[in-house]
Amino acid sequence: MFYKALVRPWLFQADPEAAHEQVLNLVASLGRSRIARDAVEGLFMVEDRRLRQTVFGIEFPNPVGLAAGYDKNALGLELWPAFGFGFVEIGSVTAHAQPGTEPPRLFRQVTRHALINRMGFNNDGADAIAARVPLPPHRIPIGINVGKNRDVDLAHAGESYAATLQQLRDRADFFIINVSSPNTPGLRKLQDKEMLDALLAQFHENIPILLKIAPDLTFDQIDDVIALVQKHGIAGIVATNTTIDHPTPPEGGLSGAPLRARATECIRHVWRRTQGKLPIIGVGGVFTAEDTYEKIRAGASLIEVWTGMIYEGPAIVRNINRGLLRLLARDGFGSIAEAVGTE
């Protein structure tokens, strides 16, 4: 109530990207204070064994993660666990620092509870970000989302991704390969069958690697992706990235409430096609416990929030986890794992 009544209106008076940077700077500052971390944890943490599960060999304290793009440069790692997140995904990270697309590049669609972004993988680069991520073990799992620099042509994309993974391999609990952002020219072509096959063949790390897909793929295209993921031993799929299926201007990837149904359809399709054998992280339009539960019942073991953080505020994690416990009890499930894929 406090966030929606006072904080959000104040933030929404500013440029979206400037407001986001202010929030990240505050999170980074508070994270350096033990007193602040303890206070935040007292307000937002929800701990319950029913929320815990092991996915692709990693133990998660709860299923709610922070999606890539929110904390690109790993500035808030000290504070995200105190907000109650079960894991955090940083990035997208590229081998070398790059400024991204020219501003303005982040736009609110308030009446739709949505955002449009065309950030273009702006980040500080693998070396700088690696220096901010502590060595494992981490308090909560840390996934690193990897992209390619804008000036790397598609023919050499696999080498670029592999080199970036190598730079960060000692810091991550798992990796996510991002070939689905609409804001790097040509990037989504890497989801084509032949190019994706060559790309995935580059990865030989002894650490879970997931693939993030676009919601704009057809189910036949998703089937091709699944076959290649299974062929190359990829640990799971992140479904989904932002969509370009929206009226323009502005151009860019749409996230938030309008994406919820399509993201859930993609999750459901992957779950059914793989008979539940391929772990899924669900992303897209998650604002409430009901949104989360819908994706879990469709087949997602874990979910992530991004746009929901902007509109609901930091209490979104606490509210989702409390709500999940009520929904599990209502339906007679003893754990999140029991509810996955049971719609």
Short mmCIF file of C-alpha atoms in Angstrom, two decimals:
data_model
loop_
_atom_site.label_atom_id
_atom_site.label_comp_id
_atom_site.label_asym_id
_atom_site.label_seq_id
_atom_site.Cartn_x
_atom_site.Cartn_y
_atom_site.Cartn_z
CA MET A 1 0.00 0.00 0.00
CA PHE A 2 2.81 2.40 0.92
CA TYR A 3 4.65 1.68 -2.32
CA LYS A 4 1.60 2.08 -4.55
CA ALA A 5 0.27 5.14 -2.74
CA LEU A 6 3.48 7.13 -2.31
CA VAL A 7 6.64 5.63 -3.78
CA ARG A 8 5.39 4.54 -7.20
CA PRO A 9 3.70 7.88 -8.06
CA TRP A 10 6.94 9.67 -7.17
CA LEU A 11 9.07 7.29 -9.25
CA PHE A 12 6.66 7.46 -12.18
CA GLN A 13 7.17 11.22 -12.43
CA ALA A 14 10.74 10.55 -13.59
CA ASP A 15 12.05 9.06 -16.82
CA PRO A 16 11.68 5.25 -16.51
CA GLU A 17 15.36 4.46 -16.91
CA ALA A 18 16.43 7.27 -14.57
CA ALA A 19 13.97 6.06 -11.93
CA HIS A 20 15.26 2.52 -12.30
CA GLU A 21 18.85 3.65 -11.83
CA GLN A 22 17.83 5.53 -8.67
CA VAL A 23 16.26 2.37 -7.27
CA LEU A 24 19.32 0.26 -8.09
CA ASN A 25 21.65 2.78 -6.47
CA LEU A 26 19.49 2.72 -3.33
CA VAL A 27 19.48 -1.09 -3.29
CA ALA A 28 23.26 -1.15 -3.65
CA SER A 29 23.67 1.38 -0.85
CA LEU A 30 21.34 -0.42 1.56
CA GLY A 31 23.00 -3.73 0.75
CA ARG A 32 26.25 -2.47 2.25
CA SER A 33 24.58 -1.99 5.65
CA ARG A 34 23.99 -5.01 7.90
CA ILE A 35 21.33 -3.06 9.81
CA ALA A 36 19.47 -2.26 6.58
CA ARG A 37 19.72 -5.85 5.35
CA ASP A 38 18.31 -7.20 8.61
CA ALA A 39 15.46 -4.67 8.55
CA VAL A 40 14.52 -5.51 4.96
CA GLU A 41 14.68 -9.22 5.73
CA GLY A 42 12.35 -8.78 8.68
CA LEU A 43 9.79 -7.11 6.43
CA PHE A 44 9.93 -9.32 3.36
CA MET A 45 11.39 -12.77 4.04
CA VAL A 46 9.11 -15.81 3.87
CA GLU A 47 10.68 -19.15 4.76
CA ASP A 48 8.83 -22.45 4.54
CA ARG A 49 10.01 -25.93 3.60
CA ARG A 50 7.08 -26.29 1.19
CA LEU A 51 8.60 -23.59 -1.00
CA ARG A 52 12.00 -25.30 -1.26
CA GLN A 53 12.96 -27.49 -4.20
CA THR A 54 15.97 -28.78 -6.10
CA VAL A 55 16.02 -27.92 -9.80
CA PHE A 56 18.81 -28.91 -12.25
CA GLY A 57 20.85 -29.97 -9.24
CA ILE A 58 20.58 -26.65 -7.36
CA GLU A 59 18.60 -26.03 -4.18
CA PHE A 60 16.26 -23.01 -4.29
CA PRO A 61 14.71 -21.68 -1.04
CA ASN A 62 11.60 -20.56 -2.93
CA PRO A 63 10.53 -20.38 -6.58
CA VAL A 64 10.51 -16.57 -7.01
CA GLY A 65 13.51 -15.07 -8.81
CA LEU A 66 14.50 -11.67 -10.12
CA ALA A 67 14.61 -11.72 -13.92
CA ALA A 68 17.53 -10.67 -16.08
CA GLY A 69 17.53 -7.02 -17.09
CA TYR A 70 16.54 -5.66 -13.69
CA ASP A 71 20.03 -5.79 -12.16
CA LYS A 72 22.18 -6.04 -15.28
CA ASN A 73 25.44 -5.15 -13.58
CA ALA A 74 25.13 -7.10 -10.30
CA LEU A 75 24.79 -4.01 -8.12
CA GLY A 76 22.21 -5.35 -5.64
CA LEU A 77 23.44 -8.83 -4.82
CA GLU A 78 23.81 -8.08 -1.11
CA LEU A 79 20.16 -7.04 -0.71
CA TRP A 80 18.16 -9.29 -3.06
CA PRO A 81 18.18 -12.24 -0.61
CA ALA A 82 16.81 -9.96 2.12
CA PHE A 83 13.85 -9.10 -0.12
CA GLY A 84 13.02 -12.81 -0.06
CA PHE A 85 14.04 -13.82 -3.56
CA GLY A 86 14.78 -17.50 -4.08
CA PHE A 87 17.36 -16.69 -6.74
CA VAL A 88 18.52 -13.82 -8.93
CA GLU A 89 19.47 -13.64 -12.60
CA ILE A 90 21.88 -10.85 -13.51
CA GLY A 91 22.74 -9.55 -16.98
CA SER A 92 22.52 -9.80 -19.84
CA VAL A 93 26.32 -9.74 -19.71
CA THR A 94 28.47 -9.43 -22.83
CA ALA A 95 32.18 -10.10 -23.19
CA HIS A 96 32.97 -6.40 -23.43
CA ALA A 97 31.18 -3.38 -21.98
CA GLN A 98 28.77 -1.62 -24.32
CA PRO A 99 26.41 1.35 -23.95
CA GLY A 100 23.38 -0.22 -25.62
CA THR A 101 20.76 1.62 -27.64
CA GLU A 102 20.46 5.38 -27.56
CA PRO A 103 17.95 6.70 -24.98
CA PRO A 104 15.05 6.97 -24.57
CA ARG A 105 14.83 3.18 -24.47
CA LEU A 106 12.51 2.24 -21.62
CA PHE A 107 8.81 3.14 -21.71
CA ARG A 108 5.92 2.56 -19.33
CA GLN A 109 2.43 1.59 -20.46
CA VAL A 110 0.77 2.19 -17.13
CA THR A 111 -2.82 1.34 -18.02
CA ARG A 112 -1.66 -2.05 -19.35
CA HIS A 113 0.77 -2.75 -16.47
CA ALA A 114 3.48 -3.16 -19.10
CA LEU A 115 6.89 -1.92 -20.18
CA ILE A 116 8.54 -1.62 -23.56
CA ASN A 117 12.32 -1.71 -23.62
CA ARG A 118 14.93 -1.47 -26.33
CA MET A 119 17.98 -1.37 -24.06
CA GLY A 120 20.28 -3.34 -26.37
CA PHE A 121 22.39 -5.25 -23.82
CA ASN A 122 23.84 -2.18 -22.10
CA ASN A 123 26.20 -3.53 -19.43
CA ASP A 124 29.63 -3.10 -17.85
CA GLY A 125 31.15 -6.19 -19.45
CA ALA A 126 32.14 -9.60 -18.14
CA ASP A 127 35.31 -8.61 -16.28
CA ALA A 128 33.72 -5.76 -14.32
CA ILE A 129 30.63 -7.78 -13.45
CA ALA A 130 32.66 -10.84 -12.43
CA ALA A 131 34.44 -8.64 -9.90
CA ARG A 132 31.09 -7.83 -8.25
CA VAL A 133 29.83 -11.42 -7.99
CA PRO A 134 31.27 -13.30 -5.01
CA LEU A 135 32.59 -16.80 -5.41
CA PRO A 136 30.12 -19.57 -4.48
CA PRO A 137 28.55 -20.65 -2.24
CA HIS A 138 25.98 -17.88 -2.51
CA ARG A 139 23.17 -17.19 -0.08
CA ILE A 140 20.71 -17.70 -2.93
CA PRO A 141 21.56 -19.13 -6.37
CA ILE A 142 22.91 -16.60 -8.88
CA GLY A 143 22.24 -17.12 -12.57
CA ILE A 144 24.18 -15.12 -15.14
CA ASN A 145 22.39 -14.28 -18.38
CA VAL A 146 24.85 -14.10 -21.29
CA GLY A 147 24.40 -12.16 -24.53
CA LYS A 148 26.64 -11.21 -27.43
CA ASN A 149 28.18 -7.86 -28.21
CA ARG A 150 26.49 -5.91 -30.96
CA ASP A 151 29.62 -5.91 -33.14
CA VAL A 152 30.03 -9.72 -33.09
CA ASP A 153 28.59 -11.19 -36.27
CA LEU A 154 26.30 -14.19 -36.05
CA ALA A 155 28.88 -16.52 -37.59
CA HIS A 156 31.09 -16.02 -34.52
CA ALA A 157 28.33 -15.78 -31.93
CA GLY A 158 29.01 -19.23 -30.46
CA GLU A 159 32.65 -18.38 -29.80
CA SER A 160 31.61 -15.11 -28.16
CA TYR A 161 29.08 -16.75 -25.84
CA ALA A 162 31.55 -19.50 -24.91
CA ALA A 163 34.29 -16.98 -24.13
CA THR A 164 31.95 -14.98 -21.89
CA LEU A 165 30.91 -18.12 -20.03
CA GLN A 166 34.56 -18.90 -19.48
CA GLN A 167 35.16 -15.42 -18.03
CA LEU A 168 32.30 -15.90 -15.55
CA ARG A 169 32.36 -19.65 -14.92
CA ASP A 170 33.70 -19.44 -11.36
CA ARG A 171 31.02 -16.95 -10.28
CA ALA A 172 27.71 -18.38 -11.46
CA ASP A 173 25.54 -21.16 -10.08
CA PHE A 174 23.98 -21.48 -13.52
CA PHE A 175 23.99 -19.70 -16.88
CA ILE A 176 21.24 -18.57 -19.24
CA ILE A 177 21.99 -18.16 -22.94
CA ASN A 178 20.01 -15.22 -24.32
CA VAL A 179 19.33 -15.62 -28.04
CA SER A 180 15.85 -14.12 -27.82
CA SER A 181 16.23 -10.42 -27.07
CA PRO A 182 14.60 -8.37 -29.84
CA ASN A 183 16.92 -5.41 -29.27
CA THR A 184 20.22 -6.68 -30.71
CA PRO A 185 19.97 -6.76 -34.52
CA GLY A 186 19.81 -10.30 -35.87
CA LEU A 187 20.09 -11.98 -32.46
CA ARG A 188 16.83 -13.90 -32.74
CA LYS A 189 18.13 -15.62 -35.90
CA LEU A 190 20.25 -17.68 -33.50
CA GLN A 191 17.03 -19.50 -32.56
CA ASP A 192 16.84 -20.92 -36.11
CA LYS A 193 17.49 -24.64 -36.15
CA GLU A 194 20.86 -24.71 -37.94
CA MET A 195 22.33 -21.70 -36.16
CA LEU A 196 21.15 -22.84 -32.73
CA ASP A 197 22.62 -26.30 -33.28
CA ALA A 198 26.03 -24.77 -34.03
CA LEU A 199 25.74 -22.37 -31.10
CA LEU A 200 24.85 -24.97 -28.47
CA ALA A 201 27.68 -27.22 -29.64
CA GLN A 202 30.11 -24.59 -28.29
CA PHE A 203 29.19 -25.12 -24.64
CA HIS A 204 31.13 -27.63 -22.57
CA GLU A 205 30.96 -26.08 -19.10
CA ASN A 206 30.38 -28.37 -16.12
CA ILE A 207 27.60 -26.12 -14.83
CA PRO A 208 23.86 -25.94 -15.64
CA ILE A 209 23.17 -23.92 -18.80
CA LEU A 210 19.64 -22.88 -19.76
CA LEU A 211 18.30 -21.34 -22.97
CA LYS A 212 15.96 -18.34 -22.99
CA ILE A 213 13.41 -18.35 -25.82
CA ALA A 214 11.15 -15.76 -27.38
CA PRO A 215 7.36 -15.90 -26.97
CA ASP A 216 7.02 -15.13 -30.67
CA LEU A 217 8.26 -18.57 -31.78
CA THR A 218 5.64 -20.92 -33.18
CA PHE A 219 5.10 -24.23 -31.39
CA ASP A 220 6.84 -25.99 -34.29
CA GLN A 221 9.85 -23.74 -33.81
CA ILE A 222 9.78 -24.41 -30.07
CA ASP A 223 9.79 -28.14 -30.85
CA ASP A 224 12.97 -27.65 -32.90
CA VAL A 225 14.52 -25.77 -29.98
CA ILE A 226 13.55 -28.52 -27.54
CA ALA A 227 15.14 -31.18 -29.76
CA LEU A 228 18.42 -29.25 -29.85
CA VAL A 229 18.34 -28.51 -26.13
CA GLN A 230 18.00 -32.23 -25.45
CA LYS A 231 20.67 -33.13 -28.02
CA HIS A 232 23.25 -30.83 -26.42
CA GLY A 233 22.41 -31.54 -22.79
CA ILE A 234 21.11 -28.07 -21.97
CA ALA A 235 19.70 -28.08 -18.43
CA GLY A 236 16.44 -26.22 -19.03
CA ILE A 237 14.47 -23.49 -20.79
CA VAL A 238 13.54 -19.99 -19.70
CA ALA A 239 10.14 -19.11 -21.15
CA THR A 240 9.93 -16.35 -22.17
CA ASN A 241 11.67 -13.15 -23.21
CA THR A 242 9.78 -10.02 -24.25
CA THR A 243 7.50 -9.97 -27.29
CA ILE A 244 7.63 -7.84 -30.42
CA ASP A 245 4.00 -8.73 -31.17
CA HIS A 246 2.54 -5.38 -30.12
CA PRO A 247 1.48 -2.11 -31.76
CA THR A 248 4.27 0.41 -32.27
CA PRO A 249 5.56 3.02 -31.58
CA PRO A 250 7.58 2.68 -29.52
CA GLU A 251 9.54 -0.23 -30.92
CA GLY A 252 11.08 -2.74 -28.55
CA GLY A 253 10.22 -5.75 -26.45
CA LEU A 254 6.94 -5.70 -24.50
CA SER A 255 6.83 -7.19 -20.99
CA GLY A 256 4.25 -7.29 -18.23
CA ALA A 257 0.59 -8.21 -18.04
CA PRO A 258 -0.06 -8.47 -21.82
CA LEU A 259 2.60 -11.20 -22.05
CA ARG A 260 1.20 -13.41 -19.27
CA ALA A 261 -1.03 -15.71 -21.31
CA ARG A 262 1.43 -16.31 -24.16
CA ALA A 263 4.31 -17.02 -21.76
CA THR A 264 2.15 -19.56 -19.95
CA GLU A 265 1.18 -21.18 -23.26
CA CYS A 266 4.87 -21.62 -24.09
CA ILE A 267 5.56 -23.13 -20.66
CA ARG A 268 2.66 -25.54 -21.06
CA HIS A 269 3.85 -26.59 -24.51
CA VAL A 270 7.43 -27.25 -23.37
CA TRP A 271 6.22 -29.21 -20.33
CA ARG A 272 3.90 -31.41 -22.38
CA ARG A 273 6.35 -31.92 -25.24
CA THR A 274 9.12 -33.01 -22.83
CA GLN A 275 6.75 -34.92 -20.52
CA GLY A 276 7.96 -32.78 -17.66
CA LYS A 277 11.57 -33.90 -17.97
CA LEU A 278 13.05 -30.49 -18.86
CA PRO A 279 13.08 -27.85 -16.09
CA ILE A 280 11.41 -24.55 -16.98
CA ILE A 281 11.78 -21.06 -15.53
CA GLY A 282 8.61 -19.12 -16.29
CA VAL A 283 8.76 -15.39 -17.03
CA GLY A 284 6.16 -12.98 -18.32
CA GLY A 285 3.31 -11.13 -16.65
CA VAL A 286 3.90 -12.32 -13.08
CA PHE A 287 2.32 -9.91 -10.58
CA THR A 288 0.51 -12.09 -8.05
CA ALA A 289 0.57 -15.51 -6.41
CA GLU A 290 -2.20 -16.54 -8.79
CA ASP A 291 -0.07 -15.58 -11.81
CA THR A 292 2.80 -17.58 -10.35
CA TYR A 293 0.66 -20.60 -9.53
CA GLU A 294 -0.76 -20.60 -13.05
CA LYS A 295 2.75 -20.94 -14.47
CA ILE A 296 3.75 -23.57 -11.91
CA ARG A 297 0.67 -25.67 -12.66
CA ALA A 298 1.48 -25.27 -16.40
CA GLY A 299 4.97 -26.71 -15.83
CA ALA A 300 7.37 -24.06 -14.49
CA SER A 301 9.42 -25.10 -11.47
CA LEU A 302 10.65 -21.53 -10.97
CA ILE A 303 9.35 -18.12 -11.98
CA GLU A 304 10.87 -14.66 -12.34
CA VAL A 305 9.55 -11.13 -11.92
CA TRP A 306 10.66 -7.92 -13.63
CA THR A 307 7.82 -5.65 -14.68
CA GLY A 308 5.90 -6.80 -11.60
CA MET A 309 8.62 -5.28 -9.43
CA ILE A 310 8.04 -1.92 -11.10
CA TYR A 311 4.28 -1.92 -10.59
CA GLU A 312 3.91 -3.90 -7.34
CA GLY A 313 7.12 -2.94 -5.52
CA PRO A 314 9.46 -5.09 -3.44
CA ALA A 315 6.64 -6.66 -1.41
CA ILE A 316 5.75 -8.65 -4.54
CA VAL A 317 8.08 -11.50 -3.47
CA ARG A 318 6.62 -11.77 0.03
CA ASN A 319 3.07 -11.56 -1.30
CA ILE A 320 3.68 -14.24 -3.92
CA ASN A 321 5.30 -16.65 -1.48
CA ARG A 322 2.59 -16.17 1.15
CA GLY A 323 -0.07 -16.61 -1.51
CA LEU A 324 1.59 -19.75 -2.86
CA LEU A 325 1.48 -21.33 0.58
CA ARG A 326 -2.27 -20.64 0.76
CA LEU A 327 -2.83 -22.06 -2.72
CA LEU A 328 -0.77 -25.18 -2.00
CA ALA A 329 -2.77 -25.80 1.18
CA ARG A 330 -6.07 -25.21 -0.63
CA ASP A 331 -5.25 -27.79 -3.30
CA GLY A 332 -3.62 -30.33 -1.01
CA PHE A 333 -0.05 -30.08 -2.29
CA GLY A 334 2.74 -30.60 0.20
CA SER A 335 5.30 -28.65 -1.80
CA ILE A 336 5.87 -26.53 -4.90
CA ALA A 337 7.46 -29.53 -6.60
CA GLU A 338 4.24 -31.52 -6.19
CA ALA A 339 2.25 -28.79 -7.96
CA VAL A 340 4.46 -28.42 -11.05
CA GLY A 341 2.65 -29.44 -14.23
CA THR A 342 -0.58 -30.53 -12.53
CA GLU A 343 -3.16 -28.33 -14.27
#
